[in-house]
Amino acid sequence: MTYTPSRLALNGIEKSFPGIKALSGVSFEVRPGEVHGLLGENGAGKSTLLNVLSAVLSADMGEIKIDGAEVHLSSPADARAAGIAMIHQELQHIPALTVAQNLFLGRPMKRVGGLLVDRSGQERKAREILAGLDPSINPATPIHELKVAQQQIVEIARALLDDAKIIAMDEPTSSLTPSEFERLAELIAELAGKGVSIIYVSHKMDEVFRICDRATILRDGQFIDTVDMAGISQDQVIAKMVGRELQAATHRSFATEEVMMQVDGLGDGKMIRNASFEVCRGEVLGIAGLVGSGRTELLRLVAGIDRATGGKITVCGKEAALRTPRHAIASGIGLVPEERKKDGIVKSRSVAANIALPCMDRFSAGGLIKRRELHAEATELMSKMRLRPPDVQRPIGQFSGGNQQKAIIGRWLAADVDILLFDEPTRGIDIGAKSEIYDLIEELAASGKSIVVVSSELPEIIRVSDRVMVMREGEIAGTLTGSDITEEQIAALAIPKSKATGSSASAPNYEVQA
């Protein structure tokens, strides 16, 4: 019997940063044509390992073998030449350039003589490679005009252009609809069928079990196990990831009858039309709906980011003029945005500095920051929220997504707002951190804060909400309470009438909840 070497073998990979052991002797193998999950909580070492594999970082120790031969990768170009491609969660393209230009970015095709770019040749080659992925994508189209799912397909096309043997995908479905995920799953299966090895990173357990053959689990930078997905349960995988069994939690209500915010006939002249609702002290109001239903747009109006063209908002019995975010903060409203890295944090600044952003007047005098007072306040807040590592002077960009989210929540506690708006609060956050975010939301409600939560995950909405308001095409389709808050009832309200007839409701991707 002839031995077939693994497509990829990682042996004893170690990587340290100042004060942190990110990877400690990680070893595992990926087979040819295998879809191999890479699982673990935020901070487990997944991103560091992928950065080592793609030669963005160099390992302190260990070896990488491809098809049985050791490779030495000193740059991302070396990794590409060795057949390794990386598809990042934040897609790597230049929006103003065309699809073809992005495909050949950094390695343009040249005309005879080698001085001019062969644009027609690039478009022809791009069309050939896209024909097997998505023929509807025009290589001459500026890439920013494509849907996120199509932009991701362009990233896959770029990998195939390099004849990649190994494609690593980091949270590829964080911005995809269920139908777009299904198309991606089909593409992954087709690539695997051609012998391409896929490394798949996702916090969504349903996706991992749907498409992965095996998975390697990391915890605190260490290899825990490689498991066959057909022979293990989701609960067993989660226990290996977090080092303990997560107990199923039921919703606890702290809602009162005291109305904190009343929204009447709010609209933006575009997406949102005649939105009216109220939120009481201690209540968690969930907002559900399909992608594009207006959920985020509604929160942006309430938070003063976008200007309303009609309607009014009353906070604690007083009409609020929410023309800017500053007005919203002054009225006691704080937003935890959907795009955390883009809109929620200043990556290069410390956790303490990020916490102080909306209330700098509290921590400054005469134009100087009261650093000792800010440090003490941030340390106390982050201790309550179990920030890991507990270093409020560390740049926030160096923390995991879950810990960044805790810092953003802490920001609004420092600003002492009464109404908190959460837009996709656990997107890109691991299962253990999700449980902590849910606990924080409950603790905030118990302390008398009013909470509004937008989420695409129906189990999440059901878990945290006292009431669920469902949006459809920019309007409020209905509000559910008590035993009526079910996935079926939410989906029935969310789907436009013309699309509901003769078809079943398609709920957003289900994530295993803690």
Short mmCIF file of C-alpha atoms in Angstrom, two decimals:
data_model
loop_
_atom_site.label_atom_id
_atom_site.label_comp_id
_atom_site.label_asym_id
_atom_site.label_seq_id
_atom_site.Cartn_x
_atom_site.Cartn_y
_atom_site.Cartn_z
CA MET A 1 0.00 0.00 0.00
CA THR A 2 1.41 3.37 -1.07
CA TYR A 3 1.59 6.04 1.60
CA THR A 4 0.07 9.38 0.60
CA PRO A 5 1.52 12.25 2.64
CA SER A 6 -0.72 14.86 4.15
CA ARG A 7 -1.28 17.95 2.05
CA LEU A 8 -0.28 20.14 5.03
CA ALA A 9 1.53 19.25 8.24
CA LEU A 10 2.21 21.73 11.03
CA ASN A 11 4.70 20.40 13.58
CA GLY A 12 5.46 22.06 16.92
CA ILE A 13 4.51 25.59 15.87
CA GLU A 14 5.32 28.16 18.57
CA LYS A 15 4.84 31.92 18.57
CA SER A 16 5.22 34.45 21.37
CA PHE A 17 4.58 38.17 21.68
CA PRO A 18 5.76 40.33 24.59
CA GLY A 19 4.14 38.81 27.68
CA ILE A 20 1.96 36.40 25.67
CA LYS A 21 2.50 32.82 24.47
CA ALA A 22 0.18 32.83 21.45
CA LEU A 23 1.01 29.32 20.18
CA SER A 24 2.61 26.53 22.17
CA GLY A 25 3.78 23.51 20.17
CA VAL A 26 0.75 23.26 17.86
CA SER A 27 0.78 20.22 15.54
CA PHE A 28 -1.86 18.80 13.18
CA GLU A 29 -2.32 17.64 9.59
CA VAL A 30 -4.73 18.44 6.77
CA ARG A 31 -5.43 15.86 4.08
CA PRO A 32 -5.72 16.47 0.33
CA GLY A 33 -9.28 17.47 -0.60
CA GLU A 34 -10.29 17.82 3.06
CA VAL A 35 -12.36 20.60 4.58
CA HIS A 36 -10.68 21.01 7.95
CA GLY A 37 -12.19 23.24 10.64
CA LEU A 38 -9.99 25.29 12.95
CA LEU A 39 -11.94 25.95 16.13
CA GLY A 40 -11.42 27.75 19.42
CA GLU A 41 -12.49 30.76 21.40
CA ASN A 42 -11.22 34.23 20.53
CA GLY A 43 -7.64 34.33 21.76
CA ALA A 44 -7.15 30.58 21.27
CA GLY A 45 -4.48 31.21 18.61
CA LYS A 46 -6.41 30.61 15.37
CA SER A 47 -5.56 33.92 13.71
CA THR A 48 -1.93 33.72 14.82
CA LEU A 49 -1.66 30.23 13.33
CA LEU A 50 -3.17 31.37 10.01
CA ASN A 51 -0.79 34.34 9.96
CA VAL A 52 2.13 31.95 10.44
CA LEU A 53 0.81 29.68 7.68
CA SER A 54 0.43 32.61 5.27
CA ALA A 55 3.85 34.00 6.36
CA VAL A 56 2.45 37.26 7.68
CA LEU A 57 4.20 36.18 10.90
CA SER A 58 7.20 33.93 11.31
CA ALA A 59 7.07 31.10 13.85
CA ASP A 60 9.57 31.07 16.71
CA MET A 61 9.82 27.29 16.40
CA GLY A 62 8.35 24.44 14.40
CA GLU A 63 8.08 23.35 10.79
CA ILE A 64 5.57 23.44 7.96
CA LYS A 65 5.40 20.65 5.39
CA ILE A 66 3.43 20.62 2.15
CA ASP A 67 3.01 17.25 0.42
CA GLY A 68 5.67 15.82 2.72
CA ALA A 69 8.37 18.41 1.97
CA GLU A 70 9.36 21.09 4.48
CA VAL A 71 8.84 24.65 3.25
CA HIS A 72 10.48 27.83 4.52
CA LEU A 73 8.15 30.81 4.20
CA SER A 74 9.63 34.25 4.76
CA SER A 75 6.91 36.35 3.10
CA PRO A 76 3.28 36.12 1.91
CA ALA A 77 4.67 35.85 -1.63
CA ASP A 78 6.55 32.71 -0.55
CA ALA A 79 3.32 31.29 0.87
CA ARG A 80 1.45 31.96 -2.38
CA ALA A 81 4.26 30.39 -4.38
CA ALA A 82 4.01 27.30 -2.14
CA GLY A 83 0.28 27.03 -2.94
CA ILE A 84 -1.16 28.62 0.20
CA ALA A 85 -3.95 31.19 -0.13
CA MET A 86 -5.63 33.16 2.64
CA ILE A 87 -9.16 34.59 2.48
CA HIS A 88 -9.55 37.06 5.32
CA GLN A 89 -12.72 38.00 7.17
CA GLU A 90 -12.06 41.59 6.09
CA LEU A 91 -11.74 41.17 2.34
CA GLN A 92 -8.46 42.35 0.82
CA HIS A 93 -9.29 44.45 -2.22
CA ILE A 94 -9.20 48.03 -3.52
CA PRO A 95 -12.85 49.12 -3.95
CA ALA A 96 -12.29 51.52 -6.86
CA LEU A 97 -10.53 48.92 -9.03
CA THR A 98 -12.32 46.43 -11.24
CA VAL A 99 -12.72 42.75 -10.49
CA ALA A 100 -9.96 41.87 -12.96
CA GLN A 101 -7.61 44.52 -11.59
CA ASN A 102 -8.11 43.20 -8.06
CA LEU A 103 -7.50 39.64 -9.21
CA PHE A 104 -4.13 40.63 -10.68
CA LEU A 105 -3.22 43.14 -7.98
CA GLY A 106 0.53 43.08 -7.41
CA ARG A 107 1.15 40.71 -10.35
CA PRO A 108 -0.34 42.31 -13.46
CA MET A 109 -0.25 40.65 -16.86
CA LYS A 110 2.03 42.60 -19.20
CA ARG A 111 1.90 43.16 -22.93
CA VAL A 112 4.76 42.13 -25.17
CA GLY A 113 7.75 44.15 -24.07
CA GLY A 114 6.69 44.10 -20.44
CA LEU A 115 5.95 47.82 -20.07
CA LEU A 116 2.16 48.06 -20.33
CA VAL A 117 -0.54 46.18 -18.43
CA ASP A 118 -2.53 43.78 -20.62
CA ARG A 119 -5.99 44.82 -19.38
CA SER A 120 -7.90 42.84 -22.00
CA GLY A 121 -5.81 39.77 -21.22
CA GLN A 122 -6.51 40.18 -17.50
CA GLU A 123 -10.25 40.46 -18.13
CA ARG A 124 -10.20 37.42 -20.42
CA LYS A 125 -8.34 35.30 -17.84
CA ALA A 126 -10.60 36.59 -15.06
CA ARG A 127 -13.68 35.64 -17.07
CA GLU A 128 -12.30 32.13 -17.58
CA ILE A 129 -11.67 31.52 -13.92
CA LEU A 130 -14.95 33.13 -12.77
CA ALA A 131 -16.95 31.02 -15.23
CA GLY A 132 -16.68 28.04 -12.90
CA LEU A 133 -17.50 30.07 -9.80
CA ASP A 134 -20.06 32.75 -10.70
CA PRO A 135 -20.44 33.61 -14.42
CA SER A 136 -22.63 36.60 -13.52
CA ILE A 137 -19.59 38.51 -12.20
CA ASN A 138 -18.32 40.89 -14.89
CA PRO A 139 -14.51 41.28 -14.66
CA ALA A 140 -14.83 44.94 -15.77
CA THR A 141 -17.14 45.86 -12.87
CA PRO A 142 -15.69 47.94 -10.02
CA ILE A 143 -15.48 45.47 -7.15
CA HIS A 144 -17.29 47.76 -4.69
CA GLU A 145 -20.45 47.33 -6.79
CA LEU A 146 -20.55 43.59 -6.02
CA LYS A 147 -22.34 41.99 -3.10
CA VAL A 148 -20.14 40.81 -0.23
CA ALA A 149 -20.73 37.19 -1.28
CA GLN A 150 -19.55 37.97 -4.81
CA GLN A 151 -16.50 39.82 -3.47
CA GLN A 152 -15.67 36.66 -1.55
CA ILE A 153 -15.95 34.61 -4.74
CA VAL A 154 -13.42 36.99 -6.31
CA GLU A 155 -11.07 36.19 -3.40
CA ILE A 156 -11.52 32.47 -4.15
CA ALA A 157 -10.83 33.18 -7.84
CA ARG A 158 -7.60 34.92 -6.84
CA ALA A 159 -6.57 31.80 -4.91
CA LEU A 160 -7.32 29.59 -7.93
CA LEU A 161 -5.35 31.98 -10.12
CA ASP A 162 -2.33 31.07 -8.00
CA ASP A 163 -3.10 27.32 -8.32
CA ALA A 164 -3.54 27.18 -4.54
CA LYS A 165 -3.39 23.73 -2.96
CA ILE A 166 -4.44 25.03 0.45
CA ILE A 167 -7.05 27.76 1.00
CA ALA A 168 -7.57 29.11 4.51
CA MET A 169 -10.88 30.91 5.12
CA ASP A 170 -11.21 33.10 8.22
CA GLU A 171 -14.86 33.67 9.24
CA PRO A 172 -15.99 33.77 5.58
CA THR A 173 -19.74 33.95 6.30
CA SER A 174 -19.87 36.74 8.90
CA SER A 175 -21.70 39.03 6.42
CA LEU A 176 -23.50 36.43 4.27
CA THR A 177 -27.19 35.54 4.08
CA PRO A 178 -28.23 31.87 4.45
CA SER A 179 -28.62 31.43 0.68
CA GLU A 180 -25.19 32.99 0.09
CA PHE A 181 -23.70 30.59 2.64
CA GLU A 182 -25.24 27.66 0.76
CA ARG A 183 -23.57 28.81 -2.46
CA LEU A 184 -20.25 29.17 -0.63
CA ALA A 185 -20.67 25.67 0.80
CA GLU A 186 -21.21 24.32 -2.72
CA LEU A 187 -18.05 26.07 -3.94
CA ILE A 188 -16.05 24.66 -1.05
CA ALA A 189 -17.30 21.15 -1.82
CA GLU A 190 -16.36 21.61 -5.50
CA LEU A 191 -12.85 22.78 -4.57
CA ALA A 192 -12.39 19.87 -2.17
CA GLY A 193 -13.56 17.50 -4.89
CA LYS A 194 -10.69 18.78 -7.06
CA GLY A 195 -8.18 18.01 -4.31
CA VAL A 196 -7.86 21.50 -2.79
CA SER A 197 -7.50 21.44 1.00
CA ILE A 198 -9.65 23.97 2.86
CA ILE A 199 -8.94 25.27 6.37
CA TYR A 200 -12.21 26.74 7.64
CA VAL A 201 -12.41 29.07 10.66
CA SER A 202 -15.88 29.88 12.01
CA HIS A 203 -17.70 30.39 15.30
CA LYS A 204 -20.90 29.06 13.70
CA MET A 205 -21.16 25.44 14.75
CA ASP A 206 -23.92 24.60 12.30
CA GLU A 207 -21.65 25.66 9.42
CA VAL A 208 -18.69 23.68 10.75
CA PHE A 209 -20.75 20.51 11.10
CA ARG A 210 -22.34 21.14 7.69
CA ILE A 211 -19.17 21.42 5.62
CA CYS A 212 -16.13 20.16 7.57
CA ASP A 213 -14.77 16.61 7.49
CA ARG A 214 -12.57 17.04 10.56
CA ALA A 215 -11.64 19.91 12.88
CA THR A 216 -8.69 20.83 15.05
CA ILE A 217 -9.48 22.52 18.35
CA LEU A 218 -7.17 25.07 19.99
CA ARG A 219 -7.41 26.51 23.49
CA ASP A 220 -5.10 29.13 24.99
CA GLY A 221 -2.61 28.64 22.16
CA GLN A 222 -2.38 24.89 22.60
CA PHE A 223 -3.55 21.94 20.51
CA ILE A 224 -6.44 20.18 22.25
CA ASP A 225 -7.70 17.61 19.75
CA THR A 226 -8.44 16.80 16.12
CA VAL A 227 -11.92 15.33 15.79
CA ASP A 228 -14.02 13.63 13.12
CA MET A 229 -17.15 15.77 12.71
CA ALA A 230 -19.29 12.72 11.97
CA GLY A 231 -18.40 11.14 15.31
CA ILE A 232 -18.80 14.00 17.78
CA SER A 233 -21.62 16.20 19.06
CA GLN A 234 -21.74 20.00 19.15
CA ASP A 235 -21.78 19.97 22.96
CA GLN A 236 -18.61 17.85 22.99
CA VAL A 237 -16.86 20.23 20.58
CA ILE A 238 -17.87 23.26 22.65
CA ALA A 239 -16.64 21.62 25.86
CA LYS A 240 -13.24 21.01 24.23
CA MET A 241 -13.12 24.62 23.02
CA VAL A 242 -13.92 26.31 26.32
CA GLY A 243 -12.56 23.68 28.72
CA ARG A 244 -15.90 23.22 30.41
CA GLU A 245 -19.53 22.43 29.64
CA LEU A 246 -21.65 25.53 29.06
CA GLN A 247 -24.97 25.35 30.83
CA ALA A 248 -28.06 26.22 28.82
CA ALA A 249 -29.51 29.49 30.11
CA THR A 250 -33.06 30.77 29.99
CA HIS A 251 -34.11 34.37 29.63
CA ARG A 252 -34.64 36.42 32.78
CA SER A 253 -36.79 39.56 32.60
CA PHE A 254 -36.20 42.76 34.56
CA ALA A 255 -38.64 44.90 32.59
CA THR A 256 -40.74 47.51 34.38
CA GLU A 257 -43.68 49.58 33.10
CA GLU A 258 -41.73 52.86 33.19
CA VAL A 259 -41.31 54.05 29.59
CA MET A 260 -37.75 55.31 29.03
CA MET A 261 -37.84 55.98 25.28
CA GLN A 262 -40.81 56.59 22.99
CA VAL A 263 -40.31 56.65 19.22
CA ASP A 264 -43.19 58.06 17.14
CA GLY A 265 -43.43 57.99 13.33
CA LEU A 266 -39.67 57.99 12.77
CA GLY A 267 -38.47 57.95 9.17
CA ASP A 268 -35.43 58.81 7.06
CA GLY A 269 -37.10 59.43 3.69
CA LYS A 270 -35.37 56.35 2.25
CA MET A 271 -35.49 53.02 4.09
CA ILE A 272 -37.31 53.68 7.38
CA ARG A 273 -40.99 54.57 7.26
CA ASN A 274 -43.22 55.52 10.20
CA ALA A 275 -41.42 53.55 12.92
CA SER A 276 -43.14 53.75 16.30
CA PHE A 277 -42.22 51.81 19.43
CA GLU A 278 -41.27 52.22 23.09
CA VAL A 279 -38.71 50.73 25.46
CA CYS A 280 -39.21 50.51 29.23
CA ARG A 281 -36.71 50.65 32.08
CA GLY A 282 -35.04 47.26 32.56
CA GLU A 283 -36.46 45.92 29.29
CA VAL A 284 -34.59 44.20 26.46
CA LEU A 285 -36.33 44.88 23.14
CA GLY A 286 -35.11 42.63 20.35
CA ILE A 287 -35.31 43.74 16.71
CA ALA A 288 -35.39 40.93 14.14
CA GLY A 289 -35.76 40.91 10.38
CA LEU A 290 -34.08 39.85 7.17
CA VAL A 291 -30.90 41.50 5.92
CA GLY A 292 -31.94 44.81 4.37
CA SER A 293 -35.13 45.14 6.43
CA GLY A 294 -33.94 48.40 8.02
CA ARG A 295 -32.83 47.22 11.46
CA THR A 296 -29.41 48.91 11.43
CA GLU A 297 -30.81 52.01 9.73
CA LEU A 298 -33.36 52.39 12.53
CA LEU A 299 -30.66 52.20 15.21
CA ARG A 300 -28.56 54.77 13.34
CA LEU A 301 -31.50 57.20 13.39
CA VAL A 302 -32.06 56.73 17.11
CA ALA A 303 -28.31 57.12 17.76
CA GLY A 304 -28.19 60.41 15.82
CA ILE A 305 -25.78 59.08 13.18
CA ASP A 306 -28.27 59.60 10.35
CA ARG A 307 -30.72 62.51 10.24
CA ALA A 308 -34.44 61.72 10.55
CA THR A 309 -36.80 63.39 8.07
CA GLY A 310 -39.87 62.85 10.21
CA GLY A 311 -41.15 61.70 13.57
CA LYS A 312 -39.84 62.31 17.06
CA ILE A 313 -38.04 60.58 19.92
CA THR A 314 -38.92 61.19 23.55
CA VAL A 315 -36.47 60.18 26.28
CA CYS A 316 -37.68 60.19 29.91
CA GLY A 317 -40.68 62.31 28.89
CA LYS A 318 -38.59 64.97 27.12
CA GLU A 319 -38.39 65.28 23.34
CA ALA A 320 -34.84 64.72 22.14
CA ALA A 321 -33.32 66.54 19.16
CA LEU A 322 -31.03 63.79 17.90
CA ARG A 323 -29.26 65.61 15.08
CA THR A 324 -25.83 64.14 15.88
CA PRO A 325 -24.36 61.32 18.00
CA ARG A 326 -23.34 63.99 20.52
CA HIS A 327 -27.02 64.93 20.97
CA ALA A 328 -27.92 61.24 21.44
CA ILE A 329 -25.21 60.77 24.08
CA ALA A 330 -26.38 63.90 25.89
CA SER A 331 -29.89 62.38 25.92
CA GLY A 332 -28.53 59.17 27.47
CA ILE A 333 -28.36 56.97 24.34
CA GLY A 334 -25.30 54.90 23.40
CA LEU A 335 -24.72 52.65 20.35
CA VAL A 336 -22.63 49.47 20.20
CA PRO A 337 -22.22 49.33 16.40
CA GLU A 338 -22.40 46.37 14.05
CA GLU A 339 -18.99 47.04 12.46
CA ARG A 340 -17.02 46.97 15.70
CA LYS A 341 -13.53 47.35 14.20
CA LYS A 342 -14.54 50.02 11.71
CA ASP A 343 -17.02 52.12 13.72
CA GLY A 344 -16.57 51.15 17.36
CA ILE A 345 -12.91 51.40 18.31
CA VAL A 346 -9.68 53.28 17.67
CA LYS A 347 -7.40 50.25 17.26
CA SER A 348 -4.11 51.93 18.10
CA ARG A 349 -5.38 53.54 21.33
CA SER A 350 -5.59 51.84 24.70
CA VAL A 351 -8.69 50.26 26.18
CA ALA A 352 -8.80 53.13 28.69
CA ALA A 353 -8.66 55.78 25.93
CA ASN A 354 -11.42 54.01 23.98
CA ILE A 355 -13.62 53.89 27.08
CA ALA A 356 -13.19 57.65 27.57
CA LEU A 357 -14.15 58.67 24.01
CA PRO A 358 -17.77 59.80 24.62
CA CYS A 359 -17.13 61.35 28.05
CA MET A 360 -13.66 62.87 27.83
CA ASP A 361 -14.81 65.89 29.83
CA ARG A 362 -15.08 63.56 32.85
CA PHE A 363 -11.42 62.65 32.56
CA SER A 364 -9.84 65.97 31.57
CA ALA A 365 -9.19 69.40 33.00
CA GLY A 366 -7.57 72.41 31.37
CA GLY A 367 -6.97 70.41 28.21
CA LEU A 368 -5.06 67.69 30.05
CA ILE A 369 -6.22 64.11 30.57
CA LYS A 370 -6.51 62.97 34.19
CA ARG A 371 -4.71 59.72 33.44
CA ARG A 372 -4.75 58.31 36.96
CA GLU A 373 -8.51 58.83 37.29
CA LEU A 374 -9.15 57.36 33.83
CA HIS A 375 -6.94 54.35 34.54
CA ALA A 376 -8.75 53.67 37.85
CA GLU A 377 -12.22 53.95 36.26
CA ALA A 378 -11.30 51.76 33.27
CA THR A 379 -9.65 49.15 35.50
CA GLU A 380 -12.74 48.91 37.73
CA LEU A 381 -15.12 48.63 34.76
CA MET A 382 -13.03 46.05 32.95
CA SER A 383 -12.60 44.01 36.13
CA LYS A 384 -16.39 43.76 36.40
CA MET A 385 -16.54 42.71 32.75
CA ARG A 386 -13.70 40.18 33.06
CA LEU A 387 -11.46 41.74 30.41
CA ARG A 388 -8.74 39.30 29.31
CA PRO A 389 -5.88 40.08 29.62
CA PRO A 390 -6.71 42.66 32.35
CA ASP A 391 -4.52 45.42 30.90
CA VAL A 392 -6.45 48.63 30.16
CA GLN A 393 -3.33 50.36 28.79
CA ARG A 394 -2.88 47.79 26.04
CA PRO A 395 -4.00 48.91 22.51
CA ILE A 396 -7.56 47.71 22.03
CA GLY A 397 -6.74 46.37 18.56
CA GLN A 398 -4.64 43.66 20.21
CA PHE A 399 -7.66 42.19 22.06
CA SER A 400 -10.10 39.57 20.81
CA GLY A 401 -13.48 40.61 19.43
CA GLY A 402 -15.30 39.63 22.62
CA ASN A 403 -12.99 41.73 24.77
CA GLN A 404 -13.28 44.68 22.38
CA GLN A 405 -17.05 44.41 22.75
CA LYS A 406 -16.74 44.50 26.53
CA ALA A 407 -14.70 47.69 26.28
CA ILE A 408 -17.33 49.34 24.06
CA ILE A 409 -20.04 48.42 26.57
CA GLY A 410 -17.81 49.78 29.35
CA ARG A 411 -17.58 53.05 27.40
CA TRP A 412 -21.30 53.61 27.77
CA LEU A 413 -21.26 52.67 31.44
CA ALA A 414 -18.56 55.31 31.97
CA ALA A 415 -20.77 57.80 30.08
CA ASP A 416 -23.70 56.72 32.31
CA VAL A 417 -26.24 56.40 29.49
CA ASP A 418 -29.65 54.90 30.27
CA ILE A 419 -30.46 53.46 26.83
CA LEU A 420 -28.09 51.04 25.08
CA LEU A 421 -28.46 50.05 21.43
CA PHE A 422 -26.68 46.80 20.46
CA ASP A 423 -26.30 46.08 16.73
CA GLU A 424 -25.25 42.43 16.20
CA PRO A 425 -23.59 42.27 19.65
CA THR A 426 -21.94 38.86 19.19
CA ARG A 427 -20.93 38.92 15.51
CA GLY A 428 -17.50 37.32 15.18
CA ILE A 429 -17.43 36.42 18.87
CA ASP A 430 -16.76 32.92 20.16
CA ILE A 431 -19.24 30.80 22.09
CA GLY A 432 -17.78 31.39 25.55
CA ALA A 433 -17.63 35.17 25.02
CA LYS A 434 -21.21 35.12 23.72
CA SER A 435 -22.37 33.72 27.01
CA GLU A 436 -20.57 36.54 28.82
CA ILE A 437 -22.15 39.19 26.56
CA TYR A 438 -25.61 37.75 27.25
CA ASP A 439 -24.89 37.88 30.98
CA LEU A 440 -23.76 41.51 30.63
CA ILE A 441 -26.96 42.45 28.79
CA GLU A 442 -29.00 40.89 31.61
CA GLU A 443 -26.92 42.64 34.26
CA LEU A 444 -27.45 45.98 32.51
CA ALA A 445 -31.20 45.37 32.35
CA ALA A 446 -31.23 44.37 36.02
CA SER A 447 -29.49 47.67 36.87
CA GLY A 448 -32.32 49.62 35.19
CA LYS A 449 -30.84 50.22 31.74
CA SER A 450 -33.09 49.98 28.70
CA ILE A 451 -31.65 47.75 25.98
CA VAL A 452 -32.40 47.43 22.25
CA VAL A 453 -30.74 44.47 20.50
CA VAL A 454 -30.56 43.88 16.74
CA SER A 455 -29.45 40.37 15.77
CA SER A 456 -29.58 38.13 12.71
CA GLU A 457 -29.39 35.06 14.97
CA LEU A 458 -32.91 34.04 15.94
CA PRO A 459 -31.83 31.89 18.93
CA GLU A 460 -29.92 34.92 20.21
CA ILE A 461 -32.90 37.25 19.87
CA ILE A 462 -35.11 34.72 21.66
CA ARG A 463 -32.50 34.23 24.40
CA VAL A 464 -32.07 37.90 25.36
CA SER A 465 -35.40 39.62 24.58
CA ASP A 466 -38.49 40.47 26.62
CA ARG A 467 -40.26 41.53 23.44
CA VAL A 468 -39.28 41.08 19.77
CA MET A 469 -40.12 43.71 17.18
CA VAL A 470 -39.91 42.37 13.61
CA MET A 471 -39.01 44.67 10.72
CA ARG A 472 -39.88 44.12 7.09
CA GLU A 473 -38.89 46.39 4.19
CA GLY A 474 -38.30 49.42 6.40
CA GLU A 475 -41.45 49.08 8.48
CA ILE A 476 -42.39 47.39 11.75
CA ALA A 477 -44.29 44.26 10.74
CA GLY A 478 -45.33 43.29 14.27
CA THR A 479 -44.21 42.76 17.85
CA LEU A 480 -44.12 39.42 19.67
CA THR A 481 -44.25 38.71 23.40
CA GLY A 482 -44.17 35.70 25.70
CA SER A 483 -44.73 32.29 24.14
CA ASP A 484 -45.26 33.89 20.70
CA ILE A 485 -41.52 34.61 20.48
CA THR A 486 -40.52 31.65 18.30
CA GLU A 487 -38.36 31.28 15.21
CA GLU A 488 -41.46 30.38 13.17
CA GLN A 489 -43.43 33.45 14.27
CA ILE A 490 -40.48 35.78 13.70
CA ALA A 491 -39.84 34.35 10.23
CA ALA A 492 -43.53 34.62 9.31
CA LEU A 493 -43.49 38.35 10.08
CA ALA A 494 -40.07 38.99 8.53
CA ILE A 495 -40.71 37.53 5.07
CA PRO A 496 -42.51 39.89 2.62
CA LYS A 497 -46.02 38.72 1.81
CA SER A 498 -45.28 38.28 -1.90
CA LYS A 499 -42.38 35.94 -1.08
CA ALA A 500 -44.06 33.96 1.67
CA THR A 501 -46.71 32.31 -0.48
CA GLY A 502 -45.80 28.80 -1.47
CA SER A 503 -42.38 28.90 0.15
CA SER A 504 -41.00 28.13 3.55
CA ALA A 505 -39.41 30.73 5.77
CA SER A 506 -35.65 30.70 5.63
CA ALA A 507 -34.23 31.78 8.98
CA PRO A 508 -30.75 33.27 9.34
CA ASN A 509 -27.88 30.92 10.09
CA TYR A 510 -28.27 29.25 13.47
CA GLU A 511 -25.36 29.53 15.86
CA VAL A 512 -25.02 27.22 18.84
CA GLN A 513 -25.91 29.32 21.85
CA ALA A 514 -24.37 29.05 25.27
#
